[in-house]
Amino acid sequence: MAVQPAMPRSWRRETKPHKFCPGCGHGIALRVLGQAIDQLNIQDRMVFGCDIGCSLLAWDFFNVDTVQTHHGRTTPVIVGLKRARPELVCVAYMGDGGGYAIGAQHLVSAAMRNDRITVILINNTQYAMTGGQMAPTTLPGQKTETSPYGRDPDMTGHPTQGPEMVATITPESAYVARGTISRPKQLHKMVTRALENQIAGRGFSFVEILATCPTNWRTNAKNTWKFIEETMPTHFKVGELKVPEAFQAAAGGEGARADG
Amino acid sequence: MSEKPITGEKRVFMTGNEVVAWAAVAAQAEIMYGYPITPQNEIMHYWTRLAPKFNKTFLQTEDELSAGFTTIGGVLAGKKTFTATAGPGTVLMQEPLAMAEMMRLPVVVVVMQRGGPSTATVIYSQQEVTLTTFGGNGEGFRIVYSTATHQDLFDYTIKAFNIAWKYRMPTFVLGDGYQAKMREPLTMYDPEERGVELVKPEPYVGLPGMPGEERPPGHYRNTYNTEEELNEVVNDHVKAYEQIQNELPEHDEFGTENADLVVVAHGVVARATKQAVEALRAEGLNIGYFRPITLRPMPDQALRAMADRTKKILVVESAQGQLARLLKESLYGKTVEIVPLFRPGVGVTPEEVMARSRELVA
């Protein structure tokens, strides 16, 4: 029997195998989050909020108090909760449609207020749950169900640069990064920091995660990997955009960059 | 810091919005999340002034969607949390309220009705009855108290928190711009001193113990996979609401025994109809008064009994039949004649009610 990778303690075994499609990036993102929860020992004082879209499938994923909310509304639910119970570690988990389209005003406002929450946003360049429509993150020329001839940036704009936007509107105490499921070690560092920054009470913490969606991309394993490793990073630069000084001091200057 | 805000009985003269803020403090509400819209703004203004004195929380959100959803977050955290809105804000608020209905979350919402449809007026109407009672993509499993006086605003705001947390249903105090903005005297009091038990809130998340090991994790959702799964959940709501329909309806009435006419109105309009009916009765006319206080659930039994005792009903409202629609539902199968006096978006005077009533019993 093949050796199975260790399951994070915070995962709920009863609900595994999970409900995501084969090859979906959510599984790796949630494994990284689970490992960070274990490592920071916050399983018993954390609230996980998930959105509508594929992220809702995580509603029973963890042995963690979880609230599945409405499309785009996970941010305000988590903001309301965190302000009511600041001792809890509160995570809002959503897709690119939820964060950058229908819930954009909530993301912007929470970031502007520097709400002490952690937002983790999965960017797979389209609306996956509803069958592969164009999203704010769809690449120029990319074919989706609602851009069947390819996204025309002249008519529908360029892919949203989410972390860049959040980094622009947040104060220095915020943590902002873009990771990818293709580099779990780097992503682990980012997610851990995004949680630590909240635990320290410093500020808004945001990680966009580039993730695969072979089902809607209609790609085989090779092309899925090629798309996330080669194509997506040409539009979405992976790395940390905003790192509070405390992390930089702890890591000793340059080494603070989670460069994988 | 957080000593009792009110001790003993306190006679005051203030606006309805101020009354709501004081009542929320008296009810030991802890958090208000809100977004500015006239005519409810002063609820936030007074709450933010009272907040530091009594250790309360406030956040002015980016819109009413956020006000509703942060209120849900506060409730999930186990705090008595409320919001207030009006008009187009009540429209946006339906999304979080649908989630509250599905997950049976005790959010409290104060609605101060303004004109509609659309932006309309910032002043007054009774045009948010349909939205408040049956808004959202669901079954309208909510509790709605329609207030008429400032004393009502104080009493029913306190009650709304108790009922919401006891029955775990979204609960509304439905006022209007006239009530919000005018001043009148009332008696404020500490509910516990009067023997009114304040129902304690309970957290949904962040309970002691390791989830999945020492206790089950709280997994709250509003999404279901199959029709049957959803049907089971909604059927549970139906059962819970049957209990509410038995226990919560409230109304006020007089002179309805074998009346030639009963005037039905709710909210501030009921004050005009009450005055009109009292004057007409003093003239010797056999006219009765009926005011539903709960609009969800409607006082069906009392209404049906009243309908059996009267020849005609005059339904008066500052809307084009929103109360009348609820009334007809309650009176299904009764043959009593229902006559409308609809004045959408404007107030109703006792004189108008008297004139129409006289015509109907002439």
Coordinates of C-alpha atoms in Angstrom, one line a residue:
Chain A
M1 CA 0.0 0.0 0.0
A2 CA 1.3 3.4 -1.0
V3 CA 2.3 5.7 1.8
Q4 CA -0.5 8.3 2.5
P5 CA 0.5 11.9 3.2
A6 CA -0.3 12.8 6.8
M7 CA -3.7 14.4 7.2
P8 CA -3.7 17.6 9.2
R9 CA -5.2 17.1 12.7
S10 CA -7.7 19.9 12.0
W11 CA -9.1 18.1 9.0
R12 CA -12.4 16.3 9.6
R13 CA -11.7 12.7 8.7
E14 CA -15.4 11.8 8.5
T15 CA -15.8 14.1 5.5
K16 CA -12.9 12.8 3.5
P17 CA -12.3 12.1 0.7
H18 CA -13.4 15.7 0.1
K19 CA -16.0 16.8 -2.4
F20 CA -13.8 18.7 -4.8
C21 CA -13.2 17.5 -8.4
P22 CA -10.0 15.5 -9.2
G23 CA -7.2 18.0 -9.9
C24 CA -8.9 20.9 -8.1
G25 CA -6.7 23.3 -6.4
H26 CA -9.0 23.7 -3.3
G27 CA -7.7 20.5 -1.8
I28 CA -4.1 21.7 -1.7
A29 CA -5.1 25.2 -0.5
L30 CA -7.1 23.6 2.4
R31 CA -4.3 21.2 3.2
V32 CA -1.9 24.1 3.6
L33 CA -4.5 25.9 5.7
G34 CA -5.0 22.8 7.8
Q35 CA -1.3 22.5 8.4
A36 CA -1.1 26.1 9.4
I37 CA -4.0 25.7 11.8
D38 CA -2.2 22.7 13.4
Q39 CA 1.1 24.5 13.6
L40 CA -0.3 27.6 15.2
N41 CA -2.5 25.5 17.5
I42 CA -5.7 27.6 16.8
Q43 CA -8.2 24.8 16.0
D44 CA -10.2 25.5 19.1
R45 CA -10.3 29.2 18.8
M46 CA -10.9 29.7 15.1
V47 CA -13.9 30.3 12.9
F48 CA -13.8 29.4 9.2
G49 CA -16.2 31.2 6.9
C50 CA -16.8 29.9 3.4
D51 CA -18.5 31.5 0.5
I52 CA -20.8 30.4 -2.3
G53 CA -19.1 28.8 -5.3
C54 CA -16.8 25.8 -4.9
S55 CA -15.6 27.2 -1.6
L56 CA -18.9 26.2 0.0
L57 CA -17.9 22.6 -0.4
A58 CA -15.6 23.2 2.5
W59 CA -18.4 23.8 5.0
D60 CA -17.7 20.5 6.8
F61 CA -14.1 20.2 5.8
F62 CA -12.4 21.0 9.1
N63 CA -12.9 20.1 12.7
V64 CA -13.3 23.8 13.2
D65 CA -16.3 26.0 13.8
T66 CA -17.5 26.8 10.3
V67 CA -20.1 29.1 8.8
Q68 CA -21.1 28.8 5.1
T69 CA -22.5 32.2 4.0
H70 CA -23.8 33.9 0.8
H71 CA -22.0 34.7 -2.4
G72 CA -19.5 37.5 -1.6
R73 CA -20.8 37.9 2.0
T74 CA -18.3 35.9 3.9
T75 CA -16.2 38.9 4.5
P76 CA -18.9 40.9 6.3
V77 CA -20.0 37.9 8.3
I78 CA -16.4 37.3 9.5
V79 CA -15.9 41.0 10.1
G80 CA -19.1 41.1 12.3
L81 CA -17.9 38.0 14.1
K82 CA -14.4 39.2 14.7
R83 CA -15.5 42.5 16.1
A84 CA -17.8 40.7 18.4
R85 CA -15.2 38.2 19.6
P86 CA -11.7 39.6 18.9
E87 CA -10.1 36.6 20.7
L88 CA -11.2 34.3 17.9
V89 CA -9.1 33.7 14.7
C90 CA -11.5 34.4 11.9
V91 CA -10.8 33.3 8.3
A92 CA -13.0 34.2 5.2
Y93 CA -12.4 31.7 2.4
M94 CA -13.8 32.6 -1.0
G95 CA -13.4 32.4 -4.8
D96 CA -12.4 35.2 -7.2
G97 CA -16.1 35.8 -8.1
G98 CA -17.1 36.2 -4.5
G99 CA -14.1 38.4 -3.6
Y100 CA -13.6 40.5 -6.7
A101 CA -17.0 40.8 -8.2
I102 CA -20.2 40.4 -6.0
G103 CA -18.3 40.9 -2.8
A104 CA -15.8 43.5 -4.0
Q105 CA -17.2 46.3 -1.8
H106 CA -16.9 44.1 1.3
L107 CA -13.3 43.2 0.5
V108 CA -12.3 46.8 -0.3
S109 CA -14.1 48.1 2.8
A110 CA -12.7 45.5 5.2
A111 CA -9.2 46.1 3.8
M112 CA -9.6 49.9 4.1
R113 CA -10.7 49.5 7.7
N114 CA -7.8 47.2 8.3
D115 CA -10.2 44.6 9.9
R116 CA -8.2 42.0 11.8
I117 CA -9.3 39.1 9.7
T118 CA -7.7 36.7 7.3
V119 CA -9.1 36.5 3.8
I120 CA -8.0 33.6 1.6
L121 CA -9.2 33.9 -2.0
I122 CA -8.9 31.2 -4.6
N123 CA -8.2 32.4 -8.1
N124 CA -8.9 29.8 -10.8
T125 CA -9.7 32.4 -13.5
Q126 CA -13.4 31.6 -13.7
Y127 CA -16.7 30.8 -11.9
A128 CA -16.3 27.1 -11.4
M129 CA -19.4 26.0 -9.4
T130 CA -21.8 27.5 -11.9
G131 CA -20.1 25.9 -14.9
G132 CA -17.2 28.0 -16.0
Q133 CA -18.3 31.6 -16.7
M134 CA -16.0 34.5 -17.1
A135 CA -14.7 35.9 -13.8
P136 CA -12.9 39.2 -12.9
T137 CA -9.7 37.0 -13.1
T138 CA -10.3 35.5 -16.5
L139 CA -7.2 36.0 -18.7
P140 CA -7.3 38.0 -21.9
G141 CA -8.4 35.8 -24.7
Q142 CA -9.4 33.0 -22.3
K143 CA -12.5 31.1 -23.4
T144 CA -15.2 30.6 -20.9
E145 CA -19.0 29.9 -21.1
T146 CA -19.7 33.6 -21.2
S147 CA -16.7 34.6 -23.2
P148 CA -16.9 31.8 -25.8
Y149 CA -14.6 33.7 -28.2
G150 CA -12.1 34.6 -25.6
R151 CA -12.2 37.4 -23.0
D152 CA -11.9 40.8 -24.8
P153 CA -10.2 43.2 -22.4
D154 CA -11.5 46.2 -24.4
M155 CA -15.1 45.2 -23.6
T156 CA -14.7 43.4 -20.3
G157 CA -11.5 44.7 -18.8
H158 CA -8.3 43.0 -17.7
P159 CA -7.9 40.4 -15.0
T160 CA -8.3 41.9 -11.5
Q161 CA -5.1 42.4 -9.7
G162 CA -6.5 41.6 -6.3
P163 CA -3.5 41.5 -4.0
E164 CA -2.0 44.6 -5.7
M165 CA -5.3 46.5 -5.0
V166 CA -5.5 45.3 -1.4
A167 CA -1.8 46.2 -0.9
T168 CA -2.5 49.7 -2.2
I169 CA -5.4 50.4 0.2
T170 CA -4.1 48.8 3.4
P171 CA -1.8 50.3 6.0
E172 CA 1.7 48.9 6.6
S173 CA 0.4 46.6 9.3
A174 CA -1.5 44.5 6.7
Y175 CA -0.1 41.3 5.2
V176 CA -0.8 40.8 1.5
A177 CA 0.5 38.0 -0.7
R178 CA -0.2 35.9 -3.8
G179 CA 0.7 32.2 -3.7
T180 CA 0.0 29.3 -5.8
I181 CA -1.0 25.7 -5.1
S182 CA 1.9 24.6 -7.3
R183 CA 4.3 25.8 -4.6
P184 CA 2.8 24.5 -1.4
K185 CA 5.9 25.2 0.8
Q186 CA 5.9 28.9 -0.2
L187 CA 2.1 29.0 0.2
H188 CA 2.3 27.5 3.6
K189 CA 4.6 30.3 4.7
M190 CA 2.1 32.9 3.3
V191 CA -1.0 31.4 4.9
T192 CA 0.8 31.0 8.2
R193 CA 1.9 34.7 8.2
A194 CA -1.7 35.7 7.2
L195 CA -2.9 34.0 10.3
E196 CA -0.1 35.1 12.6
N197 CA -0.7 38.7 11.5
Q198 CA -4.3 38.5 12.6
I199 CA -3.3 36.7 15.9
A200 CA -0.9 39.5 16.6
G201 CA -3.8 41.9 16.1
R202 CA -1.8 43.9 13.5
G203 CA -4.1 44.1 10.6
F204 CA -5.9 42.9 7.5
S205 CA -4.3 39.8 6.1
F206 CA -4.9 38.6 2.5
V207 CA -3.7 35.7 0.4
E208 CA -4.8 35.1 -3.1
I209 CA -4.1 31.6 -4.2
L210 CA -3.7 30.6 -7.8
A211 CA -5.5 27.3 -8.2
T212 CA -6.3 24.7 -10.8
C213 CA -9.7 23.9 -12.3
P214 CA -9.2 21.2 -14.9
T215 CA -12.9 20.5 -15.0
N216 CA -13.8 23.9 -16.4
W217 CA -10.4 24.6 -18.1
R218 CA -11.1 21.3 -19.9
T219 CA -7.4 20.5 -19.6
N220 CA -5.6 17.2 -19.0
A221 CA -3.0 16.9 -16.2
K222 CA -0.1 18.2 -18.3
N223 CA -2.0 21.3 -19.6
T224 CA -3.5 22.0 -16.2
W225 CA 0.0 22.1 -14.8
K226 CA 1.2 24.2 -17.7
F227 CA -1.6 26.7 -17.2
I228 CA -1.0 27.2 -13.5
E229 CA 2.8 27.1 -13.6
E230 CA 3.4 29.1 -16.8
T231 CA 0.4 30.9 -18.1
M232 CA -1.3 32.3 -14.9
P233 CA 1.9 33.7 -13.3
T234 CA 2.5 35.9 -16.4
H235 CA -0.7 37.7 -15.4
F236 CA -0.6 37.2 -11.7
K237 CA 2.8 37.8 -10.0
V238 CA 3.4 35.3 -7.2
G239 CA 5.0 36.6 -4.1
E240 CA 4.5 38.8 -1.0
L241 CA 3.3 42.3 -1.7
K242 CA 3.1 43.6 1.9
V243 CA 4.9 42.2 4.9
P244 CA 4.7 44.0 8.2
E245 CA 8.0 44.9 9.8
A246 CA 7.6 42.4 12.6
F247 CA 8.0 39.5 10.1
Q248 CA 10.9 41.1 8.4
A249 CA 12.7 41.7 11.7
A250 CA 12.0 38.1 12.8
A251 CA 13.4 36.7 9.6
G252 CA 16.3 39.0 9.4
G253 CA 16.0 41.4 6.5
E254 CA 16.0 40.0 3.0
G255 CA 15.1 36.5 4.0
A256 CA 11.6 37.7 4.9
R257 CA 10.4 37.3 1.3
A258 CA 8.5 34.0 0.9
D259 CA 10.1 33.4 -2.4
G260 CA 9.6 29.6 -2.3
Chain B
M1 CA -18.5 51.7 32.9
S2 CA -21.5 49.5 32.2
E3 CA -23.8 50.3 35.1
K4 CA -27.5 50.0 34.5
P5 CA -28.5 52.6 31.9
I6 CA -31.9 53.1 33.4
T7 CA -32.9 52.7 37.0
G8 CA -36.5 53.0 38.3
E9 CA -39.1 54.5 36.0
K10 CA -38.0 57.4 33.9
R11 CA -40.5 59.7 32.2
V12 CA -38.9 61.1 29.1
F13 CA -39.8 63.2 26.0
M14 CA -37.8 62.1 23.0
T15 CA -37.8 61.0 19.3
G16 CA -38.6 57.5 18.3
N17 CA -35.1 56.9 17.1
E18 CA -33.7 57.9 20.4
V19 CA -36.2 55.6 22.1
V20 CA -35.0 52.6 20.1
A21 CA -31.4 53.2 21.0
W22 CA -32.3 53.4 24.7
A23 CA -34.5 50.4 24.5
A24 CA -31.7 48.4 22.8
V25 CA -29.3 49.4 25.6
A26 CA -32.0 48.5 28.2
A27 CA -32.4 45.1 26.5
Q28 CA -28.7 44.5 27.0
A29 CA -28.0 44.5 23.3
E30 CA -24.2 44.7 22.7
I31 CA -23.6 45.5 19.1
M32 CA -25.2 47.6 16.4
Y33 CA -24.0 47.4 12.8
G34 CA -25.6 49.9 10.5
Y35 CA -25.6 52.0 7.4
P36 CA -27.0 55.5 7.1
I37 CA -30.5 55.9 5.6
T38 CA -33.2 58.3 6.6
P39 CA -35.4 58.2 8.6
Q40 CA -33.5 55.7 10.9
N41 CA -30.2 57.5 11.2
E42 CA -30.6 58.8 14.7
I43 CA -30.8 55.3 16.1
M44 CA -27.1 55.0 15.1
H45 CA -26.5 58.6 16.3
Y46 CA -27.8 57.8 19.8
W47 CA -26.3 54.3 19.9
T48 CA -22.8 55.7 19.1
R49 CA -23.2 58.3 21.9
L50 CA -24.4 55.7 24.4
A51 CA -21.8 53.1 23.3
P52 CA -18.7 54.2 25.3
K53 CA -20.8 54.7 28.4
F54 CA -22.2 51.2 28.4
N55 CA -19.4 49.3 26.7
K56 CA -21.2 48.8 23.4
T57 CA -19.9 48.1 19.9
F58 CA -20.8 49.9 16.7
L59 CA -19.6 49.7 13.1
Q60 CA -20.8 51.8 10.2
T61 CA -20.6 49.3 7.4
E62 CA -20.2 49.9 3.6
D63 CA -23.9 49.2 2.8
E64 CA -27.0 47.4 4.1
L65 CA -25.8 44.1 2.8
S66 CA -22.8 44.4 5.0
A67 CA -24.9 45.7 7.9
G68 CA -27.1 42.7 7.7
F69 CA -24.3 40.2 7.3
T70 CA -22.1 41.7 10.1
T71 CA -25.2 41.5 12.3
I72 CA -25.3 37.8 11.5
G73 CA -21.6 37.6 12.5
G74 CA -22.4 39.3 15.8
V75 CA -25.2 36.9 16.5
L76 CA -23.1 33.8 15.6
A77 CA -20.5 35.2 18.0
G78 CA -23.2 35.0 20.7
K79 CA -23.9 38.7 21.1
K80 CA -27.3 40.4 21.0
T81 CA -26.7 42.3 17.7
F82 CA -29.1 44.5 15.8
T83 CA -29.3 46.8 12.8
A84 CA -31.8 49.4 11.6
T85 CA -32.8 50.5 8.1
A86 CA -35.5 51.8 5.8
G87 CA -36.7 51.8 2.2
P88 CA -34.1 50.7 -0.3
G89 CA -32.0 49.6 2.7
T90 CA -34.8 47.2 3.7
V91 CA -34.6 45.8 0.1
L92 CA -30.9 45.1 0.4
M93 CA -31.4 43.8 3.9
Q94 CA -33.5 40.9 2.5
E95 CA -30.4 39.0 1.4
P96 CA -28.9 38.6 4.9
L97 CA -32.4 38.1 6.3
A98 CA -33.0 35.2 4.0
M99 CA -29.8 33.6 5.4
A100 CA -31.1 34.4 9.0
E101 CA -34.4 32.7 8.1
M102 CA -32.7 29.6 6.7
M103 CA -30.2 29.3 9.7
R104 CA -32.7 30.5 12.3
L105 CA -30.4 33.3 13.5
P106 CA -31.9 35.8 16.0
V107 CA -31.1 39.0 14.3
V108 CA -33.1 42.0 15.3
V109 CA -33.9 44.6 12.7
V110 CA -35.6 48.0 13.2
V111 CA -37.4 49.2 10.1
M112 CA -38.4 52.8 10.0
Q113 CA -40.6 52.9 6.9
R114 CA -40.1 55.7 4.3
G115 CA -41.9 56.2 1.0
G116 CA -41.7 53.7 -1.8
P117 CA -41.2 52.4 -4.4
S118 CA -37.6 53.2 -5.0
T119 CA -36.0 56.2 -3.2
A120 CA -39.4 57.9 -3.0
T121 CA -39.5 60.0 0.2
V122 CA -37.3 60.0 3.2
I123 CA -40.4 60.8 5.3
Y124 CA -43.1 58.2 5.9
S125 CA -45.2 55.4 4.6
Q126 CA -46.5 51.9 5.5
Q127 CA -45.2 50.5 2.2
E128 CA -42.6 48.2 3.7
V129 CA -45.1 45.8 5.2
T130 CA -44.9 43.2 2.4
L131 CA -41.1 43.3 2.3
T132 CA -40.8 43.1 6.1
T133 CA -43.3 40.3 6.5
F134 CA -42.5 38.2 3.4
G135 CA -39.3 39.5 1.9
G136 CA -36.5 37.2 0.8
N137 CA -36.4 34.0 -1.2
G138 CA -38.2 32.0 1.4
E139 CA -41.4 31.5 3.4
G140 CA -41.4 34.7 5.5
F141 CA -40.6 32.9 8.7
R142 CA -40.0 36.0 10.7
I143 CA -41.6 37.9 13.6
V144 CA -42.8 41.4 12.9
Y145 CA -44.1 43.9 15.6
S146 CA -45.7 47.0 14.2
T147 CA -45.5 49.8 16.7
A148 CA -47.8 52.8 17.1
T149 CA -46.4 54.8 19.9
H150 CA -43.1 55.7 21.5
Q151 CA -44.0 53.5 24.4
D152 CA -44.5 50.7 21.9
L153 CA -41.1 51.4 20.4
F154 CA -39.5 51.0 23.8
D155 CA -41.5 48.0 24.9
Y156 CA -41.3 46.1 21.6
T157 CA -37.6 46.8 20.9
I158 CA -36.9 45.1 24.3
K159 CA -39.3 42.3 23.4
A160 CA -37.8 41.8 19.9
F161 CA -34.5 40.8 21.4
N162 CA -36.2 38.4 23.8
I163 CA -38.4 36.8 21.2
A164 CA -35.6 36.6 18.6
W165 CA -33.3 34.7 21.0
K166 CA -36.1 32.6 22.5
Y167 CA -37.5 31.4 19.2
R168 CA -34.3 31.8 17.1
M169 CA -36.1 33.7 14.4
P170 CA -35.2 37.0 12.7
T171 CA -37.4 39.6 14.5
F172 CA -38.5 43.1 13.3
V173 CA -39.7 46.2 14.9
L174 CA -41.6 47.9 12.2
G175 CA -42.0 51.7 12.7
D176 CA -42.1 54.6 10.3
G177 CA -40.6 58.0 9.7
Y178 CA -43.3 59.8 11.7
Q179 CA -42.5 57.6 14.8
A180 CA -38.8 57.9 14.1
K181 CA -38.7 61.7 14.0
M182 CA -41.4 63.0 16.3
R183 CA -41.0 63.5 20.0
E184 CA -43.5 62.3 22.5
P185 CA -43.6 61.3 26.2
L186 CA -43.0 57.7 27.3
T187 CA -41.8 55.8 30.4
M188 CA -38.4 54.1 30.1
Y189 CA -37.6 51.4 32.6
D190 CA -35.2 48.6 33.3
P191 CA -37.0 45.5 32.1
E192 CA -35.5 43.2 34.8
E193 CA -36.6 45.6 37.5
R194 CA -40.1 45.1 36.1
G195 CA -39.8 41.4 36.2
V196 CA -39.2 41.0 32.5
E197 CA -36.6 38.3 32.1
L198 CA -34.0 39.1 29.5
V199 CA -33.3 36.0 27.4
K200 CA -29.5 35.3 27.4
P201 CA -27.7 35.0 24.0
E202 CA -25.6 32.0 23.3
P203 CA -22.6 31.6 20.9
Y204 CA -22.9 29.4 17.9
V205 CA -19.1 29.4 17.4
G206 CA -16.0 29.6 19.6
L207 CA -17.4 27.3 22.4
P208 CA -14.9 25.7 24.8
G209 CA -13.2 22.5 23.9
M210 CA -11.4 21.1 20.9
P211 CA -13.9 20.8 18.0
G212 CA -14.0 17.3 16.6
E213 CA -12.4 15.9 19.8
E214 CA -14.0 17.2 22.9
R215 CA -17.1 18.5 21.1
P216 CA -18.6 18.4 17.7
P217 CA -17.5 21.3 15.5
G218 CA -20.2 23.9 14.7
H219 CA -20.9 23.4 11.0
Y220 CA -23.5 26.0 9.9
R221 CA -24.7 26.1 6.3
N222 CA -27.5 27.4 4.2
T223 CA -26.8 25.2 1.1
Y224 CA -28.3 21.8 0.6
N225 CA -27.7 19.2 -2.0
T226 CA -31.1 17.7 -2.7
E227 CA -34.7 18.8 -2.8
E228 CA -35.6 16.3 0.0
E229 CA -32.8 17.5 2.3
L230 CA -34.0 21.1 1.9
N231 CA -37.6 20.1 2.3
E232 CA -36.8 18.5 5.7
V233 CA -35.1 21.7 6.9
V234 CA -38.0 23.9 5.8
N235 CA -40.5 21.5 7.3
D236 CA -38.7 22.0 10.6
H237 CA -39.1 25.7 10.1
V238 CA -42.8 25.2 9.4
K239 CA -43.2 23.3 12.7
A240 CA -41.3 26.0 14.6
Y241 CA -43.5 28.7 13.1
E242 CA -46.7 26.8 14.0
Q243 CA -45.7 27.2 17.6
I244 CA -45.0 30.9 17.0
Q245 CA -48.4 31.3 15.4
N246 CA -49.9 29.8 18.5
E247 CA -47.9 31.8 21.0
L248 CA -47.0 35.2 19.6
P249 CA -49.9 36.9 17.9
E250 CA -50.8 40.2 19.5
H251 CA -53.5 42.7 18.8
D252 CA -55.6 45.5 20.3
E253 CA -59.3 45.9 19.9
F254 CA -62.5 47.4 21.3
G255 CA -66.1 47.8 20.3
T256 CA -66.0 44.9 17.9
E257 CA -69.0 43.1 19.4
N258 CA -71.8 43.0 16.8
A259 CA -70.4 46.2 15.3
D260 CA -71.8 47.6 12.1
L261 CA -68.2 48.4 11.1
V262 CA -64.7 47.6 12.4
V263 CA -61.8 49.8 11.4
V264 CA -58.6 47.8 11.0
A265 CA -55.2 49.6 10.9
H266 CA -51.7 49.0 12.1
G267 CA -48.8 51.2 13.3
V268 CA -49.1 54.9 13.5
V269 CA -52.3 54.8 11.4
A270 CA -54.0 52.9 14.2
R271 CA -53.7 56.0 16.3
A272 CA -55.8 57.9 13.8
T273 CA -58.3 55.1 13.6
K274 CA -58.5 54.7 17.3
Q275 CA -59.2 58.4 17.7
A276 CA -61.8 58.3 15.0
V277 CA -63.5 55.2 16.4
E278 CA -63.6 56.7 19.9
A279 CA -65.2 59.9 18.5
L280 CA -67.8 58.0 16.4
R281 CA -68.7 55.7 19.3
A282 CA -69.2 58.9 21.5
E283 CA -71.7 59.9 18.8
G284 CA -73.5 56.6 19.4
L285 CA -72.3 54.8 16.2
N286 CA -71.7 51.1 16.6
I287 CA -68.2 51.0 15.2
G288 CA -65.2 49.0 16.5
Y289 CA -61.4 49.2 16.4
F290 CA -58.9 46.5 15.6
R291 CA -55.1 46.8 15.4
P292 CA -52.9 43.9 14.7
I293 CA -49.6 44.4 16.6
T294 CA -47.9 41.4 15.1
L295 CA -48.0 41.4 11.3
R296 CA -46.0 38.1 11.2
P297 CA -47.7 36.1 12.5
M298 CA -51.0 37.9 12.0
P299 CA -53.5 37.5 14.8
D300 CA -55.6 35.2 12.7
Q301 CA -57.9 33.8 15.4
A302 CA -58.8 37.2 16.8
L303 CA -59.4 38.6 13.3
R304 CA -61.6 35.7 12.3
A305 CA -63.6 35.9 15.5
M306 CA -64.0 39.7 14.9
A307 CA -65.1 39.1 11.3
D308 CA -67.9 36.9 12.6
R309 CA -69.2 39.7 14.7
T310 CA -69.2 42.6 12.3
K311 CA -70.9 43.5 9.1
K312 CA -68.1 45.4 7.4
I313 CA -64.4 46.0 7.8
L314 CA -62.7 49.3 6.8
V315 CA -59.0 48.7 6.3
V316 CA -56.9 51.9 6.5
E317 CA -53.2 52.1 5.7
S318 CA -50.6 54.4 4.2
A319 CA -50.0 51.9 1.4
Q320 CA -52.0 50.4 -1.5
G321 CA -53.3 47.4 0.3
Q322 CA -50.2 45.8 1.9
L323 CA -52.0 45.3 5.2
A324 CA -55.2 44.4 3.4
R325 CA -53.5 41.5 1.6
L326 CA -52.4 40.1 5.0
L327 CA -55.9 40.6 6.3
K328 CA -57.6 38.8 3.4
E329 CA -55.2 35.9 3.9
S330 CA -56.2 35.8 7.6
L331 CA -59.9 36.0 6.8
Y332 CA -60.0 33.5 3.9
G333 CA -63.5 32.0 3.7
K334 CA -65.2 34.8 5.6
T335 CA -67.9 36.7 3.7
V336 CA -67.5 40.0 5.6
E337 CA -67.2 43.0 3.3
I338 CA -63.7 44.6 3.2
V339 CA -63.6 48.2 2.2
P340 CA -60.3 49.9 1.5
L341 CA -59.1 53.3 2.6
F342 CA -55.6 53.3 1.0
R343 CA -53.4 56.4 1.2
P344 CA -50.0 55.2 -0.2
G345 CA -47.1 57.2 1.1
V346 CA -49.2 59.8 3.1
G347 CA -50.5 60.0 6.6
V348 CA -54.1 59.3 7.5
T349 CA -56.1 61.7 9.7
P350 CA -58.9 60.8 12.1
E351 CA -61.2 63.1 10.1
E352 CA -60.7 61.0 6.9
V353 CA -61.4 57.8 8.8
M354 CA -64.5 59.3 10.4
A355 CA -65.9 60.6 7.1
R356 CA -65.4 57.2 5.4
S357 CA -66.8 55.3 8.4
R358 CA -70.0 57.5 8.5
E359 CA -70.6 56.8 4.8
L360 CA -70.3 53.1 5.4
V361 CA -72.8 52.9 8.3
A362 CA -75.2 55.4 6.9

